PDB file of C-alpha atoms in Angstrom:
ATOM      1  CA  UNK A   1     -10.236 -36.037 -11.591  1.00  0.00           C
ATOM      2  CA  UNK A   2     -12.618 -33.343 -12.678  1.00  0.00           C
ATOM      3  CA  UNK A   3     -12.527 -32.002  -9.090  1.00  0.00           C
ATOM      4  CA  UNK A   4      -8.647 -31.783  -9.241  1.00  0.00           C
ATOM      5  CA  UNK A   5      -8.913 -30.074 -12.788  1.00  0.00           C
ATOM      6  CA  UNK A   6     -11.448 -27.532 -11.494  1.00  0.00           C
ATOM      7  CA  UNK A   7      -9.228 -26.551  -8.572  1.00  0.00           C
ATOM      8  CA  UNK A   8      -6.282 -26.121 -10.933  1.00  0.00           C
ATOM      9  CA  UNK A   9      -8.256 -24.072 -13.283  1.00  0.00           C
ATOM     10  CA  UNK A  10      -9.677 -21.774 -10.525  1.00  0.00           C
ATOM     11  CA  UNK A  11      -5.992 -21.463  -9.072  1.00  0.00           C
ATOM     12  CA  UNK A  12      -4.661 -20.378 -12.434  1.00  0.00           C
ATOM     13  CA  UNK A  13      -7.633 -18.151 -13.241  1.00  0.00           C
ATOM     14  CA  UNK A  14      -7.648 -16.160  -9.923  1.00  0.00           C
ATOM     15  CA  UNK A  15      -3.818 -15.938 -10.151  1.00  0.00           C
ATOM     16  CA  UNK A  16      -4.063 -14.345 -13.641  1.00  0.00           C
ATOM     17  CA  UNK A  17      -6.695 -12.136 -12.376  1.00  0.00           C
ATOM     18  CA  UNK A  18      -4.425 -10.999  -9.482  1.00  0.00           C
ATOM     19  CA  UNK A  19      -1.629 -10.460 -12.026  1.00  0.00           C
ATOM     20  CA  UNK A  20      -3.429  -8.282 -14.478  1.00  0.00           C
ATOM     21  CA  UNK A  21      -5.303  -6.323 -11.760  1.00  0.00           C
ATOM     22  CA  UNK A  22      -2.347  -5.817  -9.396  1.00  0.00           C
ATOM     23  CA  UNK A  23      -1.728  -2.192 -10.244  1.00  0.00           C
ATOM     24  CA  UNK A  24      -5.416  -1.317  -9.630  1.00  0.00           C
ATOM     25  CA  UNK A  25      -5.010  -2.896  -6.154  1.00  0.00           C
ATOM     26  CA  UNK A  26      -1.653  -1.278  -5.337  1.00  0.00           C
ATOM     27  CA  UNK A  27      -2.372   2.105  -6.736  1.00  0.00           C
ATOM     28  CA  UNK A  28      -5.848   2.806  -5.623  1.00  0.00           C
ATOM     29  CA  UNK A  29      -6.332   6.110  -7.319  1.00  0.00           C
ATOM     30  CA  UNK A  30      -7.982   9.015  -5.701  1.00  0.00           C
ATOM     31  CA  UNK A  31     -10.075  12.017  -6.873  1.00  0.00           C
ATOM     32  CA  UNK A  32      -9.203  15.846  -6.936  1.00  0.00           C
ATOM     33  CA  UNK A  33      -8.729  17.127  -3.286  1.00  0.00           C
ATOM     34  CA  UNK A  34     -10.164  20.547  -3.805  1.00  0.00           C
ATOM     35  CA  UNK A  35      -8.340  23.650  -2.733  1.00  0.00           C
ATOM     36  CA  UNK A  36      -6.098  24.096   0.376  1.00  0.00           C
ATOM     37  CA  UNK A  37      -8.514  26.675   1.714  1.00  0.00           C
ATOM     38  CA  UNK A  38     -11.071  23.848   1.825  1.00  0.00           C
ATOM     39  CA  UNK A  39      -8.812  22.373   4.787  1.00  0.00           C
ATOM     40  CA  UNK A  40      -8.224  25.608   6.696  1.00  0.00           C
ATOM     41  CA  UNK A  41      -4.934  26.043   4.854  1.00  0.00           C
ATOM     42  CA  UNK A  42      -5.418  29.479   3.829  1.00  0.00           C
ATOM     43  CA  UNK A  43      -1.611  30.226   3.546  1.00  0.00           C
ATOM     44  CA  UNK A  44      -0.957  27.331   1.452  1.00  0.00           C
ATOM     45  CA  UNK A  45      -0.872  27.603  -2.280  1.00  0.00           C
ATOM     46  CA  UNK A  46      -1.604  25.095  -5.093  1.00  0.00           C
ATOM     47  CA  UNK A  47       1.229  24.502  -7.525  1.00  0.00           C
ATOM     48  CA  UNK A  48       1.971  22.183 -10.452  1.00  0.00           C
ATOM     49  CA  UNK A  49       5.295  20.204 -10.661  1.00  0.00           C
ATOM     50  CA  UNK A  50       6.261  18.982 -14.040  1.00  0.00           C
ATOM     51  CA  UNK A  51       8.033  15.620 -14.215  1.00  0.00           C
ATOM     52  CA  UNK A  52      10.675  14.681 -16.785  1.00  0.00           C
ATOM     53  CA  UNK A  53       8.016  12.875 -18.878  1.00  0.00           C
ATOM     54  CA  UNK A  54       5.703  15.878 -18.900  1.00  0.00           C
ATOM     55  CA  UNK A  55       3.201  14.976 -16.296  1.00  0.00           C
ATOM     56  CA  UNK A  56       1.937  17.741 -14.010  1.00  0.00           C
ATOM     57  CA  UNK A  57       1.631  16.952 -10.469  1.00  0.00           C
ATOM     58  CA  UNK A  58      -0.957  18.796  -8.252  1.00  0.00           C
ATOM     59  CA  UNK A  59       0.877  19.727  -5.060  1.00  0.00           C
ATOM     60  CA  UNK A  60       0.516  21.994  -2.178  1.00  0.00           C
ATOM     61  CA  UNK A  61       3.119  24.321  -0.917  1.00  0.00           C
ATOM     62  CA  UNK A  62       3.528  26.380   2.327  1.00  0.00           C
ATOM     63  CA  UNK A  63       6.665  28.424   2.838  1.00  0.00           C
ATOM     64  CA  UNK A  64       7.567  29.028   6.345  1.00  0.00           C
ATOM     65  CA  UNK A  65      10.507  30.047   8.401  1.00  0.00           C
ATOM     66  CA  UNK A  66      13.634  29.583   6.302  1.00  0.00           C
ATOM     67  CA  UNK A  67      15.551  28.920   9.648  1.00  0.00           C
ATOM     68  CA  UNK A  68      13.495  25.712  10.029  1.00  0.00           C
ATOM     69  CA  UNK A  69      13.353  22.513   8.005  1.00  0.00           C
ATOM     70  CA  UNK A  70      11.478  21.894   4.770  1.00  0.00           C
ATOM     71  CA  UNK A  71       9.298  18.820   4.781  1.00  0.00           C
ATOM     72  CA  UNK A  72       8.488  17.073   1.525  1.00  0.00           C
ATOM     73  CA  UNK A  73       5.534  14.689   2.108  1.00  0.00           C
ATOM     74  CA  UNK A  74       5.006  11.702  -0.236  1.00  0.00           C
ATOM     75  CA  UNK A  75       1.348  10.366   0.422  1.00  0.00           C
ATOM     76  CA  UNK A  76       0.266   6.833   0.868  1.00  0.00           C
ATOM     77  CA  UNK A  77      -2.272   4.796  -1.102  1.00  0.00           C
ATOM     78  CA  UNK A  78      -6.065   5.325  -1.405  1.00  0.00           C
ATOM     79  CA  UNK A  79      -5.987   9.042  -0.368  1.00  0.00           C
ATOM     80  CA  UNK A  80      -5.699  12.501  -2.028  1.00  0.00           C
ATOM     81  CA  UNK A  81      -3.427  15.216  -0.611  1.00  0.00           C
ATOM     82  CA  UNK A  82      -6.548  16.820   1.078  1.00  0.00           C
ATOM     83  CA  UNK A  83      -6.957  13.747   3.187  1.00  0.00           C
ATOM     84  CA  UNK A  84      -3.553  14.565   4.566  1.00  0.00           C
ATOM     85  CA  UNK A  85      -4.298  18.247   5.277  1.00  0.00           C
ATOM     86  CA  UNK A  86      -4.608  17.709   9.015  1.00  0.00           C
ATOM     87  CA  UNK A  87      -1.209  16.056   9.110  1.00  0.00           C
ATOM     88  CA  UNK A  88       0.789  18.719   7.173  1.00  0.00           C
ATOM     89  CA  UNK A  89      -1.111  21.396   9.285  1.00  0.00           C
ATOM     90  CA  UNK A  90       0.705  20.215  12.314  1.00  0.00           C
ATOM     91  CA  UNK A  91       4.074  21.055  10.742  1.00  0.00           C
ATOM     92  CA  UNK A  92       2.710  24.287   9.153  1.00  0.00           C
ATOM     93  CA  UNK A  93       1.558  25.417  12.497  1.00  0.00           C
ATOM     94  CA  UNK A  94       5.120  25.214  13.688  1.00  0.00           C
ATOM     95  CA  UNK A  95       6.113  27.343  10.719  1.00  0.00           C
ATOM     96  CA  UNK A  96       7.852  24.538   8.982  1.00  0.00           C
ATOM     97  CA  UNK A  97       7.878  24.711   5.093  1.00  0.00           C
ATOM     98  CA  UNK A  98       5.879  21.889   3.552  1.00  0.00           C
ATOM     99  CA  UNK A  99       5.400  20.493   0.117  1.00  0.00           C
ATOM    100  CA  UNK A 100       2.916  17.628  -0.312  1.00  0.00           C
ATOM    101  CA  UNK A 101       2.735  16.002  -3.675  1.00  0.00           C
ATOM    102  CA  UNK A 102      -0.032  14.176  -5.520  1.00  0.00           C
ATOM    103  CA  UNK A 103       1.265  11.082  -7.488  1.00  0.00           C
ATOM    104  CA  UNK A 104       0.483  10.766 -11.129  1.00  0.00           C
ATOM    105  CA  UNK A 105      -3.017   9.130 -11.462  1.00  0.00           C
ATOM    106  CA  UNK A 106      -3.899  10.441  -7.973  1.00  0.00           C
ATOM    107  CA  UNK A 107      -5.625  13.725  -7.171  1.00  0.00           C
ATOM    108  CA  UNK A 108      -6.967  14.242 -10.692  1.00  0.00           C
ATOM    109  CA  UNK A 109      -3.443  14.096 -12.169  1.00  0.00           C
ATOM    110  CA  UNK A 110      -2.898  12.468 -15.512  1.00  0.00           C
ATOM    111  CA  UNK A 111      -0.608   9.413 -16.009  1.00  0.00           C
ATOM    112  CA  UNK A 112      -0.381   5.883 -14.739  1.00  0.00           C
ATOM    113  CA  UNK A 113       1.292   5.241 -11.446  1.00  0.00           C
ATOM    114  CA  UNK A 114       4.088   2.455 -11.502  1.00  0.00           C
ATOM    115  CA  UNK A 115       7.130   1.993  -9.394  1.00  0.00           C
ATOM    116  CA  UNK A 116       9.354   3.766 -11.746  1.00  0.00           C
ATOM    117  CA  UNK A 117       6.910   6.449 -12.551  1.00  0.00           C
ATOM    118  CA  UNK A 118       6.554   7.233  -8.825  1.00  0.00           C
ATOM    119  CA  UNK A 119      10.298   7.502  -8.611  1.00  0.00           C
ATOM    120  CA  UNK A 120      10.170  10.135 -11.424  1.00  0.00           C
ATOM    121  CA  UNK A 121       7.404  11.913  -9.455  1.00  0.00           C
ATOM    122  CA  UNK A 122       9.586  12.063  -6.346  1.00  0.00           C
ATOM    123  CA  UNK A 123      12.685  13.044  -8.139  1.00  0.00           C
ATOM    124  CA  UNK A 124      10.632  15.969  -9.789  1.00  0.00           C
ATOM    125  CA  UNK A 125       9.417  17.153  -6.403  1.00  0.00           C
ATOM    126  CA  UNK A 126      12.994  17.382  -4.993  1.00  0.00           C
ATOM    127  CA  UNK A 127      14.274  19.148  -8.158  1.00  0.00           C
ATOM    128  CA  UNK A 128      11.393  21.501  -7.997  1.00  0.00           C
ATOM    129  CA  UNK A 129      11.961  22.432  -4.363  1.00  0.00           C
ATOM    130  CA  UNK A 130      15.733  22.952  -4.978  1.00  0.00           C
ATOM    131  CA  UNK A 131      15.142  25.094  -8.055  1.00  0.00           C
ATOM    132  CA  UNK A 132      12.223  27.259  -6.670  1.00  0.00           C
ATOM    133  CA  UNK A 133      13.039  27.690  -2.945  1.00  0.00           C
ATOM    134  CA  UNK A 134      16.311  28.608  -0.957  1.00  0.00           C
ATOM    135  CA  UNK A 135      16.549  25.316   0.698  1.00  0.00           C
ATOM    136  CA  UNK A 136      19.365  22.837   0.206  1.00  0.00           C
ATOM    137  CA  UNK A 137      19.073  19.061   0.337  1.00  0.00           C
ATOM    138  CA  UNK A 138      20.575  18.957   3.753  1.00  0.00           C
ATOM    139  CA  UNK A 139      17.682  21.183   5.010  1.00  0.00           C
ATOM    140  CA  UNK A 140      15.000  18.973   3.495  1.00  0.00           C
ATOM    141  CA  UNK A 141      13.139  16.274   5.369  1.00  0.00           C
ATOM    142  CA  UNK A 142      11.851  13.442   3.064  1.00  0.00           C
ATOM    143  CA  UNK A 143       8.671  12.072   4.507  1.00  0.00           C
ATOM    144  CA  UNK A 144       7.095   8.866   3.065  1.00  0.00           C
ATOM    145  CA  UNK A 145       3.841   7.391   4.132  1.00  0.00           C
ATOM    146  CA  UNK A 146       3.127   3.782   3.396  1.00  0.00           C
ATOM    147  CA  UNK A 147       3.410   3.587  -0.230  1.00  0.00           C
ATOM    148  CA  UNK A 148       5.445   6.837  -0.206  1.00  0.00           C
ATOM    149  CA  UNK A 149       8.106   5.025   1.850  1.00  0.00           C
ATOM    150  CA  UNK A 150       9.228   3.377  -1.324  1.00  0.00           C
ATOM    151  CA  UNK A 151       9.954   6.643  -2.997  1.00  0.00           C
ATOM    152  CA  UNK A 152      11.426   8.108   0.132  1.00  0.00           C
ATOM    153  CA  UNK A 153      13.936   5.283   0.420  1.00  0.00           C
ATOM    154  CA  UNK A 154      14.854   5.335  -3.290  1.00  0.00           C
ATOM    155  CA  UNK A 155      15.593   9.035  -3.070  1.00  0.00           C
ATOM    156  CA  UNK A 156      17.448   8.419   0.259  1.00  0.00           C
ATOM    157  CA  UNK A 157      19.886   6.110  -1.551  1.00  0.00           C
ATOM    158  CA  UNK A 158      20.826   8.889  -4.065  1.00  0.00           C
ATOM    159  CA  UNK A 159      20.982  12.094  -2.066  1.00  0.00           C
ATOM    160  CA  UNK A 160      21.855  13.202   1.471  1.00  0.00           C
ATOM    161  CA  UNK A 161      18.949  15.049   3.210  1.00  0.00           C
ATOM    162  CA  UNK A 162      18.336  16.293   6.703  1.00  0.00           C
ATOM    163  CA  UNK A 163      16.490  13.087   7.276  1.00  0.00           C
ATOM    164  CA  UNK A 164      14.339  10.367   5.928  1.00  0.00           C
ATOM    165  CA  UNK A 165      11.197   9.745   7.782  1.00  0.00           C
ATOM    166  CA  UNK A 166       9.251   6.497   7.090  1.00  0.00           C
ATOM    167  CA  UNK A 167       5.682   6.094   8.325  1.00  0.00           C
ATOM    168  CA  UNK A 168       4.360   2.554   8.329  1.00  0.00           C
ATOM    169  CA  UNK A 169       7.016   1.326   5.904  1.00  0.00           C
ATOM    170  CA  UNK A 170       7.249  -2.180   4.208  1.00  0.00           C
ATOM    171  CA  UNK A 171      10.220  -4.297   3.454  1.00  0.00           C
ATOM    172  CA  UNK A 172       8.817  -4.774  -0.116  1.00  0.00           C
ATOM    173  CA  UNK A 173       5.540  -5.094  -1.938  1.00  0.00           C
ATOM    174  CA  UNK A 174       6.362  -8.613  -2.630  1.00  0.00           C
ATOM    175  CA  UNK A 175       6.539  -9.304   1.134  1.00  0.00           C
ATOM    176  CA  UNK A 176       2.950  -7.746   1.430  1.00  0.00           C
ATOM    177  CA  UNK A 177       1.689  -9.727  -1.377  1.00  0.00           C
ATOM    178  CA  UNK A 178       3.068 -12.880  -0.093  1.00  0.00           C
ATOM    179  CA  UNK A 179       1.225 -12.367   3.305  1.00  0.00           C
ATOM    180  CA  UNK A 180      -2.136 -11.715   1.536  1.00  0.00           C
ATOM    181  CA  UNK A 181      -1.944 -14.177  -1.280  1.00  0.00           C
ATOM    182  CA  UNK A 182      -0.057 -17.062   0.372  1.00  0.00           C
ATOM    183  CA  UNK A 183      -0.722 -19.727  -2.271  1.00  0.00           C
ATOM    184  CA  UNK A 184       0.824 -17.758  -5.257  1.00  0.00           C
ATOM    185  CA  UNK A 185       4.612 -17.282  -5.948  1.00  0.00           C
ATOM    186  CA  UNK A 186       4.147 -13.493  -5.558  1.00  0.00           C
ATOM    187  CA  UNK A 187       7.873 -12.868  -5.548  1.00  0.00           C
ATOM    188  CA  UNK A 188       7.962 -13.601  -9.286  1.00  0.00           C
ATOM    189  CA  UNK A 189       4.445 -12.059 -10.148  1.00  0.00           C
ATOM    190  CA  UNK A 190       4.752  -8.509  -8.472  1.00  0.00           C
ATOM    191  CA  UNK A 191       5.704  -5.914 -11.040  1.00  0.00           C
ATOM    192  CA  UNK A 192       6.205  -2.967  -8.647  1.00  0.00           C
ATOM    193  CA  UNK A 193       8.464  -4.383  -5.915  1.00  0.00           C
ATOM    194  CA  UNK A 194       9.503  -1.119  -4.069  1.00  0.00           C
ATOM    195  CA  UNK A 195      12.249  -3.243  -2.360  1.00  0.00           C
ATOM    196  CA  UNK A 196      12.994  -1.082   0.711  1.00  0.00           C
ATOM    197  CA  UNK A 197      14.748  -3.879   2.515  1.00  0.00           C
ATOM    198  CA  UNK A 198      17.444  -4.214  -0.132  1.00  0.00           C
ATOM    199  CA  UNK A 199      18.051  -0.488  -0.047  1.00  0.00           C
ATOM    200  CA  UNK A 200      17.573   0.562   3.501  1.00  0.00           C
ATOM    201  CA  UNK A 201      21.477  -0.009   4.271  1.00  0.00           C
ATOM    202  CA  UNK A 202      22.353   2.353   1.419  1.00  0.00           C
ATOM    203  CA  UNK A 203      20.796   5.505   2.968  1.00  0.00           C
ATOM    204  CA  UNK A 204      22.778   8.616   3.029  1.00  0.00           C
ATOM    205  CA  UNK A 205      20.653  10.379   5.660  1.00  0.00           C
ATOM    206  CA  UNK A 206      19.537   9.864   9.189  1.00  0.00           C
ATOM    207  CA  UNK A 207      16.443   7.686   9.442  1.00  0.00           C
ATOM    208  CA  UNK A 208      13.302   7.934  11.605  1.00  0.00           C
ATOM    209  CA  UNK A 209      10.749   4.992  11.416  1.00  0.00           C
ATOM    210  CA  UNK A 210       7.182   5.420  12.773  1.00  0.00           C
ATOM    211  CA  UNK A 211       5.114   2.342  13.105  1.00  0.00           C
ATOM    212  CA  UNK A 212       1.927   1.077  14.951  1.00  0.00           C
ATOM    213  CA  UNK A 213       2.474  -2.224  16.628  1.00  0.00           C
ATOM    214  CA  UNK A 214      -1.173  -3.177  15.586  1.00  0.00           C
ATOM    215  CA  UNK A 215      -0.772  -2.209  12.090  1.00  0.00           C
ATOM    216  CA  UNK A 216      -3.340  -4.305  10.230  1.00  0.00           C
ATOM    217  CA  UNK A 217      -1.924  -3.532   6.646  1.00  0.00           C
ATOM    218  CA  UNK A 218       1.841  -3.561   6.950  1.00  0.00           C
ATOM    219  CA  UNK A 219       2.847  -5.751   9.885  1.00  0.00           C
ATOM    220  CA  UNK A 220       4.974  -3.868  12.534  1.00  0.00           C
ATOM    221  CA  UNK A 221       7.812  -6.482  11.970  1.00  0.00           C
ATOM    222  CA  UNK A 222       8.491  -4.704   8.638  1.00  0.00           C
ATOM    223  CA  UNK A 223       9.717  -1.619  10.490  1.00  0.00           C
ATOM    224  CA  UNK A 224      11.751  -3.612  12.831  1.00  0.00           C
ATOM    225  CA  UNK A 225      13.728  -5.283   9.964  1.00  0.00           C
ATOM    226  CA  UNK A 226      14.292  -2.092   8.251  1.00  0.00           C
ATOM    227  CA  UNK A 227      15.481  -0.275  11.467  1.00  0.00           C
ATOM    228  CA  UNK A 228      17.745  -3.057  12.286  1.00  0.00           C
ATOM    229  CA  UNK A 229      19.359  -3.177   8.786  1.00  0.00           C
ATOM    230  CA  UNK A 230      19.797   0.679   8.323  1.00  0.00           C
ATOM    231  CA  UNK A 231      23.482   1.765   8.860  1.00  0.00           C
ATOM    232  CA  UNK A 232      22.810   5.606   9.480  1.00  0.00           C
ATOM    233  CA  UNK A 233      21.867   7.600  12.604  1.00  0.00           C
ATOM    234  CA  UNK A 234      18.430   6.040  13.340  1.00  0.00           C
ATOM    235  CA  UNK A 235      15.495   6.046  15.565  1.00  0.00           C
ATOM    236  CA  UNK A 236      12.251   4.068  15.982  1.00  0.00           C
ATOM    237  CA  UNK A 237       9.152   5.317  17.377  1.00  0.00           C
ATOM    238  CA  UNK A 238       6.562   2.530  17.841  1.00  0.00           C
ATOM    239  CA  UNK A 239       3.137   3.106  19.243  1.00  0.00           C
ATOM    240  CA  UNK A 240       1.593   0.129  21.129  1.00  0.00           C
ATOM    241  CA  UNK A 241      -2.041   0.660  20.312  1.00  0.00           C
ATOM    242  CA  UNK A 242      -1.635   2.483  16.818  1.00  0.00           C
ATOM    243  CA  UNK A 243      -2.781   0.795  13.513  1.00  0.00           C
ATOM    244  CA  UNK A 244      -1.896   1.761   9.974  1.00  0.00           C
ATOM    245  CA  UNK A 245      -3.649   4.992   9.554  1.00  0.00           C
ATOM    246  CA  UNK A 246      -3.966   6.540  12.979  1.00  0.00           C
ATOM    247  CA  UNK A 247      -0.447   7.280  14.157  1.00  0.00           C
ATOM    248  CA  UNK A 248      -1.162  11.056  14.212  1.00  0.00           C
ATOM    249  CA  UNK A 249      -3.764  10.347  16.915  1.00  0.00           C
ATOM    250  CA  UNK A 250      -0.751   9.689  18.996  1.00  0.00           C
ATOM    251  CA  UNK A 251       0.906  12.982  18.283  1.00  0.00           C
ATOM    252  CA  UNK A 252       3.823  11.457  16.318  1.00  0.00           C
ATOM    253  CA  UNK A 253       4.445  14.821  14.777  1.00  0.00           C
ATOM    254  CA  UNK A 254       6.246  15.727  18.027  1.00  0.00           C
ATOM    255  CA  UNK A 255       8.804  12.968  17.401  1.00  0.00           C
ATOM    256  CA  UNK A 256       9.181  13.973  13.837  1.00  0.00           C
ATOM    257  CA  UNK A 257      10.015  17.652  14.886  1.00  0.00           C
ATOM    258  CA  UNK A 258      12.123  16.792  17.846  1.00  0.00           C
ATOM    259  CA  UNK A 259      14.254  14.157  15.801  1.00  0.00           C
ATOM    260  CA  UNK A 260      14.891  16.705  12.964  1.00  0.00           C
ATOM    261  CA  UNK A 261      15.545  19.681  15.127  1.00  0.00           C
ATOM    262  CA  UNK A 262      18.292  17.747  16.978  1.00  0.00           C
ATOM    263  CA  UNK A 263      19.834  17.179  13.433  1.00  0.00           C
ATOM    264  CA  UNK A 264      19.211  20.828  12.562  1.00  0.00           C
ATOM    265  CA  UNK A 265      21.569  22.073  15.402  1.00  0.00           C
TER     266      UNK A 265
END
């Protein structure tokens, strides 16, 4: 009897810990990235984007050829934007315009990241780009990486862009949590659901999904489910040997560029 009681107590105790700590797990905040010049991005400038609730988002901007697409990059978890400098440089080297955004709570920014707050950050980035550049929505590529795919999909249900690019996307955070914490009713406990699966068939723009078949964090089957359900022009680029964070080792920027230049014509 005592043994059963102890097991029940531990189950409830650890479930409670997971519940109250879930945002620390999901939003693994990063420090200040330094300056773009620290990453050999000498022509990229640092800007601040103000959200509707008065949070300043540290962001980096490169303005390239106005006759080429403008890529807005939404980062994943556990990184600052400097950790993604080598990625955006691949597009900058092709003279694409690029805006990469730090979430609130990341990169030294104030504020607390939540699902709704990240949607505000993404909305602010798009509005800033439209107001401060000569690009229109149908010239913008919305690029979401991992956690950032939730924001990219949300924006993609509201506006028509040149395309939506999803790197290592998930069907929902609840599905990820269910895989990790199998003994808990995560469907009812997750606060920030980012339910991409429920929204993917409401996209208004062409879709490119990038995924590694050996992804150890977001199983590749999530990408397959999302691609199957999407109703727009769509393409999947799936790398046999890639895991969650090394897709750029396989030169996937070439697929991003090719896909979007076909749409650009």
